[in-house]
Amino acid sequence: MRDLAPCAAPGRGLNTIIAGLRRGAAFPWYPFLAAAFPVVYLYAQNVHEAIAPFEVLLPLSLSLGVTVVVLVAFRALTGSWAAAALIGTLLVGLFFTYGVTWQWLGGMLLGQWVLVLAWVLLAILGVSLIWRFQAWAGRLTTPLNAICVVVLGYNLAIIGAFMLDVRPAVAVTGPGLTMSPAPAPDQRLPDVYWVILDRYGSGNVIGKYYDYDNSPFLDELRSRGFYIAEHATANYLKTALSLDSSRNMNYLDFAELHASATSERDWGPIYRKLKAPFEVEHYLGSAGYEFIYLGTYWGPTSNHPSAEINYVYDALSSEFLDVLTSWTPLSAIQDLIPESPFDWRLNRWNQTRYEWESLNRASSIGGPKFVHAHFALPHEPFVFHANGSFVSEKDEKERPKIVNYVDQMRFANAQVLSWLDSLLDVPPDERPIVVIQADEGPFPQRYARNEGAFDWTTASPEELEQKFGILSAFYLPGKTPEEAGLYDSITPVNQWRAIFHAYFGLDLPLLPDRNWIFLDQLHIYTEYDVTEKVAR
């Protein structure tokens, strides 16, 4: 008789697999998927940004770890994994929706404590109902598993599509300018300081659009020997584009950048260039300059891998973690407990003060040195009064934006002058080259209201004037502005070409001064030349 066992074996194996899948579907995985969802969702929405892995892995691990503890605790209390899973998911949902609810209802409530109390009562009521009717919890496991898999899977697909998108390889031409002839061993080289004050408008912009006369500060700079390029404009309208261009003394090759991008809205190639060696640093480094860097809380400019010294405020959380925290009851702690570690605005305040202190420390280091600093001033959030004291979130919201901006700018002014008084208190032949400027101008009102979708081709001449007009101040020891090749309307792409030629003989001709916009944040590689409109 024919042996049927070999034929039956595959059938039994298939049945075993199906049974295993059914058991897996019946196990309550959904609390873990729900705990992971907020982190994955926020990352998926910002996958084109330069977000470091630890910024995602840290909150993901904490969220999953706390969920495990909650499930085990309620399993012990209820005697049911299904009930514990439903309770855990309820608590995860309440935890990560608190901040959104506060943003919707905060203006109608007396304070954070009202919503915190309401959330506690909702949690108690929800847990009590699930405990009372826990027999129903098991019936919800499979559908909730399926829903969470679909929702989380959709966001993982967005991340995966971005990560796996293959673009043609693009040759990268690294920096290569070197100082030639090399300076003599005994030749004294001036220190070089390049300080970026983010979104600091020109004197004309501040007077016209912020109703503030900034000429006393500009006059103080002039009295210290600075040249102010009063009609200087940015070459680009965003930090990343502007810094990349000015650091490399050239306009950006958008065809090359787009070739290595995954989409028209992918900032990745540009952000990566902000971490790469650049021409200004390479040129000075070839003559023995030490590169010292001071960065902001923003990932692409928080530090620089090429710097011998990076001043980094290690108590500062990242922008990604700040946004995620703002969704949770942890954001309430900043109102309920003074000096809260979860108050992201207080972190910004402390970080900026640390950066000014670090700039003073860096100035005391022996040279020759190239010190490059990027300050988020007068960039939002507005956390400084003019005297340097902290501005609470409530005070910021109650004051007009122009008042907040001007106060923060006045604080920056005071810090700059105090630093310069110390820096320049040396014999004339020991004084450094100093460039203090903005990377972009302040936000026009229409753009600030809808930054993501604003079509820059519709910008008015006034809006372009506000966005491109920047502070640009130069201290050039032993040189007149004419001898240094500077002029009233110089743009950042040309400033180091001119300065390096005047001091070190670099033979790079000046480029035409141009101003560029992109279409919108979804089409950053679609560029338009608006020089004629800006220079009207």
Coordinates of N, CA and C in Angstrom, one line a residue, residues 261-483:
A261 N 19.0 64.1 -4.7 CA 17.8 64.2 -3.9 C 16.8 63.1 -4.2
T262 N 16.0 62.8 -3.3 CA 14.9 61.8 -3.5 C 13.7 62.4 -4.0
S263 N 13.5 63.7 -3.9 CA 12.3 64.4 -4.4 C 12.6 65.9 -4.4
E264 N 11.7 66.7 -4.9 CA 11.9 68.1 -5.0 C 11.9 68.8 -3.6
R265 N 11.4 68.1 -2.6 CA 11.3 68.7 -1.3 C 12.4 68.1 -0.3
D266 N 13.3 67.3 -0.9 CA 14.3 66.6 0.0 C 15.5 67.6 0.2
W267 N 15.6 68.0 1.5 CA 16.7 68.9 1.8 C 18.0 68.2 2.1
G268 N 18.0 66.8 2.1 CA 19.1 66.0 2.5 C 20.4 66.4 1.9
P269 N 20.5 66.5 0.6 CA 21.8 66.8 0.0 C 22.4 68.2 0.4
I270 N 21.5 69.1 0.7 CA 21.9 70.4 1.1 C 22.4 70.4 2.6
Y271 N 21.6 69.7 3.4 CA 22.0 69.6 4.8 C 23.3 68.8 5.0
R272 N 23.5 67.8 4.2 CA 24.7 67.0 4.3 C 25.9 67.9 4.0
K273 N 25.7 68.8 3.0 CA 26.9 69.7 2.7 C 27.2 70.6 3.8
L274 N 26.2 70.9 4.7 CA 26.5 71.8 5.8 C 27.5 71.1 6.8
K275 N 27.5 69.8 6.8 CA 28.4 69.0 7.6 C 29.7 68.7 7.0
A276 N 29.9 69.1 5.7 CA 31.1 68.7 4.9 C 32.1 69.8 5.0
P277 N 33.4 69.5 4.8 CA 34.4 70.5 4.7 C 34.0 71.6 3.7
F278 N 34.4 72.8 3.9 CA 34.0 73.9 2.9 C 35.3 74.7 2.6
E279 N 35.1 75.5 1.6 CA 36.3 76.2 1.0 C 36.9 77.2 2.0
V280 N 36.1 78.0 2.7 CA 36.7 79.0 3.6 C 37.5 78.3 4.7
E281 N 37.0 77.3 5.3 CA 37.7 76.5 6.3 C 38.9 75.8 5.7
H282 N 38.8 75.3 4.5 CA 39.9 74.6 3.9 C 41.1 75.5 3.6
Y283 N 40.7 76.7 3.0 CA 41.7 77.6 2.6 C 42.5 78.1 3.8
L284 N 41.8 78.5 4.9 CA 42.5 78.9 6.1 C 43.2 77.8 6.8
G285 N 42.7 76.6 6.8 CA 43.3 75.4 7.4 C 44.6 75.1 6.7
S286 N 44.7 75.4 5.4 CA 46.0 75.1 4.6 C 47.1 76.0 5.1
A287 N 46.8 77.1 5.8 CA 47.8 78.0 6.3 C 48.0 77.8 7.8
G288 N 47.4 76.7 8.4 CA 47.6 76.4 9.8 C 46.6 77.0 10.7
Y289 N 45.5 77.5 10.2 CA 44.5 78.0 11.1 C 43.7 76.9 11.8
E290 N 43.5 77.0 13.1 CA 42.6 76.1 13.8 C 41.2 76.5 13.6
F291 N 40.3 75.5 13.3 CA 38.9 75.7 13.1 C 38.1 75.5 14.4
I292 N 37.5 76.5 14.9 CA 36.6 76.4 16.1 C 35.2 76.8 15.7
Y293 N 34.3 75.9 16.1 CA 32.9 76.1 15.7 C 31.9 76.2 16.8
L294 N 30.9 77.1 16.7 CA 29.9 77.2 17.7 C 28.5 77.1 17.0
G295 N 27.7 76.2 17.3 CA 26.4 76.0 16.6 C 25.2 76.2 17.4
T296 N 24.1 76.0 16.7 CA 22.8 76.2 17.4 C 22.2 74.9 17.7
Y297 N 20.9 74.9 18.1 CA 20.1 73.7 18.4 C 19.7 72.9 17.2
W298 N 19.8 73.6 16.0 CA 19.3 73.0 14.7 C 20.4 71.9 14.3
G299 N 19.9 70.7 14.0 CA 20.9 69.6 13.7 C 21.9 69.9 12.6
P300 N 21.6 70.4 11.5 CA 22.6 70.7 10.4 C 23.7 71.7 10.8
T301 N 23.4 72.6 11.8 CA 24.4 73.5 12.2 C 24.8 73.4 13.6
S302 N 24.4 72.3 14.3 CA 24.7 72.2 15.7 C 26.2 72.0 16.0
N303 N 26.9 71.3 15.1 CA 28.3 71.1 15.2 C 28.9 71.0 13.8
H304 N 30.2 70.9 13.7 CA 30.9 70.7 12.4 C 32.0 69.6 12.6
P305 N 31.9 68.5 11.8 CA 32.8 67.4 12.0 C 34.3 67.8 11.7
S306 N 34.5 68.9 10.9 CA 35.9 69.3 10.5 C 36.5 70.2 11.6
A307 N 35.7 70.7 12.6 CA 36.3 71.6 13.5 C 37.2 70.9 14.6
E308 N 38.3 71.5 14.9 CA 39.1 70.9 16.0 C 38.5 71.1 17.3
I309 N 37.7 72.2 17.5 CA 36.9 72.4 18.7 C 35.5 72.7 18.3
N310 N 34.5 72.0 18.9 CA 33.1 72.2 18.8 C 32.6 72.6 20.2
Y311 N 31.9 73.8 20.3 CA 31.2 74.1 21.5 C 29.8 73.7 21.4
V312 N 29.4 72.7 22.1 CA 28.0 72.1 22.0 C 27.4 72.1 23.4
Y313 N 26.2 72.7 23.5 CA 25.4 72.8 24.7 C 24.8 71.4 25.0
D314 N 25.4 70.6 25.8 CA 24.9 69.2 25.9 C 23.6 69.0 26.7
A315 N 23.2 70.1 27.4 CA 21.9 70.0 28.1 C 20.7 70.3 27.2
L316 N 20.9 70.5 26.0 CA 19.9 70.9 25.1 C 19.3 69.7 24.4
S317 N 18.0 69.6 24.4 CA 17.3 68.6 23.6 C 17.2 69.1 22.1
S318 N 16.9 68.1 21.2 CA 16.9 68.5 19.8 C 15.5 69.0 19.4
E319 N 15.4 69.6 18.3 CA 14.1 70.2 17.8 C 13.1 69.1 17.7
F320 N 13.5 67.9 17.2 CA 12.6 66.7 17.0 C 12.0 66.3 18.4
L321 N 12.9 66.2 19.4 CA 12.4 65.8 20.7 C 11.6 66.9 21.4
D322 N 11.9 68.2 21.1 CA 11.0 69.3 21.6 C 9.6 69.2 21.0
V323 N 9.5 68.9 19.7 CA 8.1 68.8 19.1 C 7.4 67.6 19.7
L324 N 8.1 66.5 19.8 CA 7.4 65.3 20.4 C 7.0 65.6 21.8
T325 N 7.9 66.2 22.6 CA 7.5 66.5 24.0 C 6.3 67.4 24.1
S326 N 6.2 68.3 23.2 CA 5.1 69.3 23.2 C 3.7 68.6 23.0
W327 N 3.7 67.4 22.5 CA 2.5 66.6 22.3 C 2.0 66.0 23.6
T328 N 2.8 66.0 24.6 CA 2.6 65.2 25.9 C 2.3 66.1 27.1
P329 N 1.9 65.5 28.2 CA 1.7 66.3 29.4 C 3.0 66.8 30.0
L330 N 4.2 66.3 29.5 CA 5.5 66.9 29.9 C 5.5 68.4 29.6
S331 N 4.8 68.8 28.5 CA 4.8 70.2 28.2 C 4.2 71.1 29.3
A332 N 3.2 70.4 30.1 CA 2.6 71.2 31.1 C 3.5 71.5 32.3
I333 N 4.5 70.7 32.4 CA 5.5 70.8 33.6 C 6.1 72.2 33.5
Q334 N 6.4 72.7 32.3 CA 7.0 74.0 32.2 C 6.2 75.1 32.8
D335 N 4.9 75.0 32.8 CA 4.0 76.0 33.5 C 3.8 75.7 34.9
L336 N 3.8 74.4 35.3 CA 3.5 74.0 36.7 C 4.8 74.1 37.6
I337 N 5.9 73.8 37.0 CA 7.2 73.8 37.7 C 8.2 74.7 37.1
P338 N 8.7 75.7 37.9 CA 9.7 76.6 37.4 C 11.0 75.9 37.0
E339 N 11.7 76.4 36.0 CA 13.0 75.8 35.6 C 12.8 74.3 35.2
S340 N 11.7 74.0 34.5 CA 11.4 72.7 34.1 C 12.4 72.2 33.0
P341 N 12.9 71.0 33.1 CA 13.8 70.5 32.1 C 13.1 70.2 30.8
F342 N 11.8 70.2 30.8 CA 11.0 70.0 29.6 C 10.6 71.3 28.9
D343 N 11.0 72.4 29.4 CA 10.7 73.7 28.8 C 11.6 74.0 27.7
W344 N 11.2 73.7 26.5 CA 12.1 73.8 25.3 C 12.5 75.3 25.1
R345 N 11.7 76.2 25.4 CA 12.0 77.6 25.3 C 13.1 78.0 26.2
L346 N 13.0 77.5 27.4 CA 14.1 77.8 28.4 C 15.4 77.2 28.0
N347 N 15.3 76.0 27.3 CA 16.5 75.4 26.8 C 17.1 76.3 25.7
R348 N 16.3 76.9 24.9 CA 16.8 77.8 23.8 C 17.5 79.0 24.5
W349 N 16.9 79.5 25.5 CA 17.5 80.6 26.2 C 18.9 80.3 26.8
N350 N 18.9 79.1 27.5 CA 20.2 78.7 28.1 C 21.2 78.4 27.0
Q351 N 20.8 77.7 25.9 CA 21.8 77.4 24.9 C 22.4 78.6 24.3
T352 N 21.6 79.7 24.0 CA 22.1 80.9 23.4 C 23.1 81.6 24.4
R353 N 22.8 81.6 25.6 CA 23.7 82.3 26.6 C 25.0 81.5 26.7
Y354 N 24.9 80.1 26.6 CA 26.1 79.3 26.6 C 26.9 79.6 25.4
E355 N 26.3 79.8 24.3 CA 27.0 80.1 23.0 C 27.8 81.4 23.1
W356 N 27.2 82.4 23.7 CA 27.9 83.7 23.8 C 29.1 83.5 24.8
E357 N 28.9 82.8 25.9 CA 30.0 82.6 26.8 C 31.1 81.8 26.1
S358 N 30.7 80.8 25.2 CA 31.7 80.0 24.5 C 32.5 80.9 23.5
L359 N 31.8 81.9 22.9 CA 32.5 82.7 21.9 C 33.6 83.5 22.6
N360 N 33.3 84.0 23.8 CA 34.3 84.7 24.6 C 35.4 83.8 25.0
R361 N 35.1 82.5 25.3 CA 36.2 81.6 25.7 C 37.1 81.3 24.4
A362 N 36.4 81.1 23.3 CA 37.1 80.8 22.1 C 38.1 82.0 21.7
S363 N 37.7 83.2 22.0 CA 38.5 84.3 21.7 C 39.8 84.4 22.4
S364 N 39.8 83.7 23.6 CA 41.1 83.7 24.4 C 42.1 82.6 23.9
I365 N 41.7 81.8 23.0 CA 42.6 80.7 22.5 C 43.6 81.3 21.6
G366 N 44.8 80.8 21.7 CA 45.9 81.3 20.8 C 45.6 81.0 19.3
G367 N 46.2 81.8 18.5 CA 46.0 81.7 17.0 C 47.1 81.1 16.3
P368 N 47.1 81.1 15.0 CA 45.9 81.6 14.2 C 44.7 80.7 14.3
K369 N 43.5 81.3 14.3 CA 42.3 80.5 14.5 C 41.2 81.1 13.6
F370 N 40.3 80.2 13.1 CA 39.1 80.6 12.4 C 38.0 80.2 13.3
V371 N 37.2 81.2 13.8 CA 36.1 80.9 14.7 C 34.8 81.2 13.9
H372 N 34.0 80.2 13.7 CA 32.7 80.3 13.0 C 31.6 80.0 13.9
A373 N 30.7 81.0 14.1 CA 29.6 80.8 15.0 C 28.2 81.1 14.3
H374 N 27.2 80.3 14.7 CA 25.9 80.5 14.1 C 24.9 80.7 15.3
F375 N 24.4 81.9 15.5 CA 23.4 82.2 16.5 C 22.0 82.2 16.0
A376 N 21.1 81.6 16.8 CA 19.7 81.7 16.4 C 19.1 82.9 17.0
L377 N 19.6 84.1 16.6 CA 19.2 85.4 17.0 C 19.2 86.3 15.8
P378 N 18.2 87.2 15.6 CA 17.0 87.3 16.4 C 15.9 86.3 15.9
H379 N 16.3 85.2 15.4 CA 15.4 84.0 15.0 C 14.5 83.6 16.1
E380 N 13.3 83.3 15.8 CA 12.4 82.7 16.8 C 13.0 81.4 17.4
P381 N 12.5 80.9 18.5 CA 11.5 81.5 19.4 C 12.0 82.8 20.1
F382 N 11.1 83.7 20.5 CA 11.5 84.9 21.1 C 11.6 84.7 22.6
V383 N 12.8 84.4 23.1 CA 13.0 84.1 24.5 C 13.8 85.1 25.3
F384 N 14.2 86.2 24.6 CA 15.0 87.2 25.3 C 14.3 88.5 25.3
H385 N 14.3 89.1 26.5 CA 14.0 90.5 26.7 C 15.3 91.2 26.2
A386 N 15.2 92.5 26.0 CA 16.4 93.3 25.6 C 17.5 93.2 26.6
N387 N 17.1 93.1 27.9 CA 18.1 93.0 29.0 C 18.7 91.6 29.2
G388 N 18.2 90.6 28.4 CA 18.7 89.3 28.5 C 17.9 88.4 29.4
S389 N 16.9 88.9 30.1 CA 16.0 88.0 30.9 C 15.1 87.2 30.0
F390 N 14.6 86.1 30.6 CA 13.8 85.1 29.9 C 12.4 85.6 29.6
V391 N 11.9 85.4 28.4 CA 10.5 85.7 28.0 C 9.7 84.5 28.1
S392 N 8.7 84.4 29.0 CA 7.8 83.3 29.1 C 6.9 83.1 27.8
E393 N 6.4 81.9 27.6 CA 5.6 81.7 26.5 C 4.3 82.6 26.5
K394 N 3.8 82.8 27.7 CA 2.6 83.7 27.8 C 2.9 85.1 27.4
D395 N 4.1 85.6 27.9 CA 4.5 87.0 27.5 C 4.7 87.1 26.0
E396 N 5.4 86.1 25.5 CA 5.6 86.1 24.0 C 4.3 86.2 23.2
K397 N 3.3 85.4 23.6 CA 2.1 85.4 22.9 C 1.3 86.7 23.0
E398 N 1.5 87.4 24.2 CA 0.7 88.6 24.4 C 1.3 89.8 23.8
R399 N 2.5 89.7 23.3 CA 3.2 90.9 22.7 C 3.2 90.8 21.2
P400 N 3.1 91.9 20.5 CA 3.2 91.9 19.0 C 4.6 91.3 18.6
K401 N 4.6 90.6 17.5 CA 5.8 90.0 17.0 C 6.9 91.0 16.8
I402 N 6.6 92.2 16.3 CA 7.7 93.1 16.1 C 8.3 93.5 17.4
V403 N 7.6 93.6 18.5 CA 8.2 93.9 19.8 C 9.1 92.7 20.2
N404 N 8.6 91.5 20.1 CA 9.4 90.3 20.4 C 10.7 90.3 19.6
Y405 N 10.6 90.6 18.3 CA 11.8 90.5 17.4 C 12.8 91.6 17.8
V406 N 12.3 92.8 18.0 CA 13.2 93.9 18.3 C 13.9 93.7 19.6
D407 N 13.1 93.2 20.6 CA 13.8 93.0 21.9 C 14.9 91.9 21.8
Q408 N 14.6 90.9 21.0 CA 15.7 89.8 20.9 C 16.8 90.4 20.1
M409 N 16.6 91.2 19.1 CA 17.7 91.8 18.3 C 18.5 92.8 19.2
R410 N 17.8 93.5 20.1 CA 18.6 94.4 21.0 C 19.4 93.6 22.0
F411 N 19.0 92.5 22.4 CA 19.8 91.6 23.2 C 21.0 91.2 22.5
A412 N 20.8 90.8 21.2 CA 22.0 90.4 20.4 C 22.9 91.5 20.2
N413 N 22.4 92.7 20.0 CA 23.3 93.9 19.8 C 24.2 94.1 21.0
A414 N 23.6 94.0 22.2 CA 24.4 94.2 23.4 C 25.5 93.2 23.6
Q415 N 25.1 91.9 23.2 CA 26.1 90.8 23.3 C 27.3 91.1 22.3
V416 N 26.9 91.5 21.1 CA 28.0 91.7 20.1 C 28.9 92.8 20.5
L417 N 28.4 93.9 21.0 CA 29.2 95.0 21.4 C 30.1 94.7 22.6
S418 N 29.6 93.9 23.6 CA 30.3 93.5 24.7 C 31.5 92.6 24.3
W419 N 31.2 91.7 23.4 CA 32.2 90.8 22.9 C 33.3 91.5 22.2
L420 N 32.9 92.4 21.3 CA 33.9 93.2 20.5 C 34.8 94.0 21.3
D421 N 34.2 94.6 22.4 CA 35.1 95.5 23.2 C 36.2 94.7 23.9
S422 N 35.9 93.4 24.2 CA 37.0 92.6 24.7 C 37.9 92.1 23.6
L423 N 37.3 91.7 22.5 CA 38.1 91.2 21.4 C 39.1 92.2 20.8
L424 N 38.7 93.4 20.7 CA 39.5 94.4 20.0 C 40.4 95.2 21.0
D425 N 40.4 94.8 22.2 CA 41.2 95.5 23.2 C 42.6 94.9 23.2
V426 N 43.2 95.0 22.1 CA 44.6 94.5 21.9 C 45.3 95.5 21.0
P427 N 46.6 95.5 20.8 CA 47.3 96.4 19.9 C 46.8 96.2 18.5
P428 N 46.8 97.3 17.7 CA 46.2 97.3 16.4 C 46.8 96.1 15.5
D429 N 48.0 95.8 15.6 CA 48.6 94.8 14.8 C 48.2 93.4 15.2
E430 N 47.5 93.2 16.3 CA 47.0 91.9 16.7 C 45.5 91.7 16.6
R431 N 44.9 92.7 16.0 CA 43.4 92.6 15.8 C 43.0 91.7 14.7
P432 N 41.8 91.0 14.9 CA 41.4 90.0 13.9 C 40.5 90.6 12.8
I433 N 40.3 89.7 11.8 CA 39.3 90.0 10.8 C 38.0 89.5 11.4
V434 N 36.9 90.3 11.3 CA 35.6 90.0 11.9 C 34.5 90.3 10.9
V435 N 33.7 89.2 10.6 CA 32.5 89.4 9.8 C 31.3 89.0 10.6
I436 N 30.4 90.0 10.7 CA 29.1 89.8 11.5 C 28.0 90.0 10.5
Q437 N 27.2 89.0 10.2 CA 26.2 89.1 9.2 C 25.0 88.2 9.4
A438 N 24.0 88.4 8.7 CA 22.8 87.4 8.7 C 22.9 86.5 7.5
D439 N 22.3 85.4 7.6 CA 22.2 84.4 6.5 C 21.0 84.7 5.7
E440 N 20.0 85.3 6.3 CA 18.7 85.6 5.6 C 18.0 86.7 6.4
G441 N 17.1 87.3 5.8 CA 16.3 88.4 6.5 C 15.2 87.8 7.3
P442 N 14.4 88.6 8.0 CA 13.3 88.1 8.8 C 12.1 87.7 7.9
F443 N 11.2 86.9 8.4 CA 10.1 86.4 7.6 C 9.0 87.5 7.4
P444 N 8.6 87.7 6.1 CA 7.5 88.5 5.8 C 6.2 87.9 6.4
Q445 N 5.2 88.6 6.7 CA 4.0 88.2 7.4 C 3.3 87.0 6.7
R446 N 3.1 87.2 5.4 CA 2.4 86.1 4.7 C 3.2 84.8 4.7
Y447 N 4.5 84.9 4.6 CA 5.3 83.7 4.6 C 5.3 83.0 6.0
A448 N 5.3 83.8 7.0 CA 5.3 83.3 8.4 C 4.0 82.5 8.7
R449 N 2.9 83.0 8.1 CA 1.6 82.3 8.3 C 1.5 81.0 7.6
N450 N 2.2 80.8 6.5 CA 2.1 79.6 5.7 C 3.4 79.2 5.0
E451 N 4.4 79.0 5.9 CA 5.7 78.8 5.4 C 5.8 77.6 4.4
G452 N 5.1 76.5 4.7 CA 5.3 75.3 3.9 C 4.7 75.4 2.5
A453 N 3.7 76.2 2.3 CA 3.0 76.3 0.9 C 3.2 77.6 0.3
F454 N 3.9 78.6 0.9 CA 4.0 79.9 0.3 C 4.7 79.9 -1.0
D455 N 4.1 80.4 -2.0 CA 4.7 80.5 -3.4 C 5.5 81.8 -3.5
W456 N 6.8 81.6 -3.6 CA 7.7 82.8 -3.6 C 7.6 83.5 -4.9
T457 N 7.1 83.0 -6.0 CA 6.9 83.7 -7.2 C 5.8 84.7 -7.1
T458 N 5.0 84.6 -6.0 CA 3.9 85.6 -5.8 C 4.4 86.7 -4.8
A459 N 5.6 86.6 -4.3 CA 6.1 87.6 -3.3 C 6.2 89.0 -3.9
S460 N 5.7 90.0 -3.1 CA 5.8 91.4 -3.6 C 7.2 91.9 -3.4
P461 N 7.5 93.0 -4.1 CA 8.9 93.6 -3.9 C 9.2 93.9 -2.5
E462 N 8.1 94.3 -1.7 CA 8.4 94.6 -0.3 C 8.7 93.3 0.5
E463 N 8.0 92.2 0.2 CA 8.3 90.9 0.9 C 9.7 90.4 0.5
L464 N 10.1 90.6 -0.7 CA 11.5 90.2 -1.1 C 12.5 91.1 -0.4
E465 N 12.2 92.4 -0.3 CA 13.1 93.3 0.3 C 13.3 92.9 1.8
Q466 N 12.2 92.5 2.5 CA 12.3 92.2 3.8 C 13.1 90.9 4.0
K467 N 12.9 89.9 3.1 CA 13.5 88.6 3.3 C 15.0 88.6 2.9
F468 N 15.4 89.5 1.9 CA 16.8 89.5 1.5 C 17.7 90.5 2.1
G469 N 17.1 91.6 2.6 CA 18.0 92.6 3.2 C 18.6 92.1 4.5
I470 N 19.9 92.1 4.6 CA 20.6 91.5 5.8 C 21.6 92.5 6.4
L471 N 21.9 92.3 7.7 CA 23.0 92.9 8.3 C 24.3 92.3 7.7
S472 N 25.2 93.2 7.4 CA 26.5 92.7 6.9 C 27.6 93.7 7.3
A473 N 28.4 93.3 8.3 CA 29.4 94.3 8.9 C 30.8 93.6 8.9
F474 N 31.8 94.4 8.7 CA 33.1 93.9 8.5 C 34.2 94.7 9.2
Y475 N 35.0 94.0 10.0 CA 36.2 94.7 10.6 C 37.4 94.2 9.9
L476 N 38.1 95.1 9.3 CA 39.3 94.7 8.4 C 40.5 95.4 8.9
P477 N 41.3 94.9 9.8 CA 42.4 95.6 10.4 C 43.5 95.9 9.3
G478 N 43.8 97.2 9.3 CA 44.9 97.6 8.3 C 44.4 97.9 6.9
K479 N 43.1 97.7 6.6 CA 42.6 97.9 5.3 C 41.4 98.8 5.3
T480 N 41.3 99.6 4.3 CA 40.1 100.3 4.0 C 39.1 99.4 3.3
P481 N 37.8 99.7 3.3 CA 36.8 98.9 2.6 C 37.2 98.7 1.1
E482 N 37.7 99.8 0.5 CA 38.1 99.8 -0.9 C 39.3 98.9 -1.1
E483 N 40.3 98.9 -0.2 CA 41.4 98.1 -0.3 C 41.1 96.6 -0.1

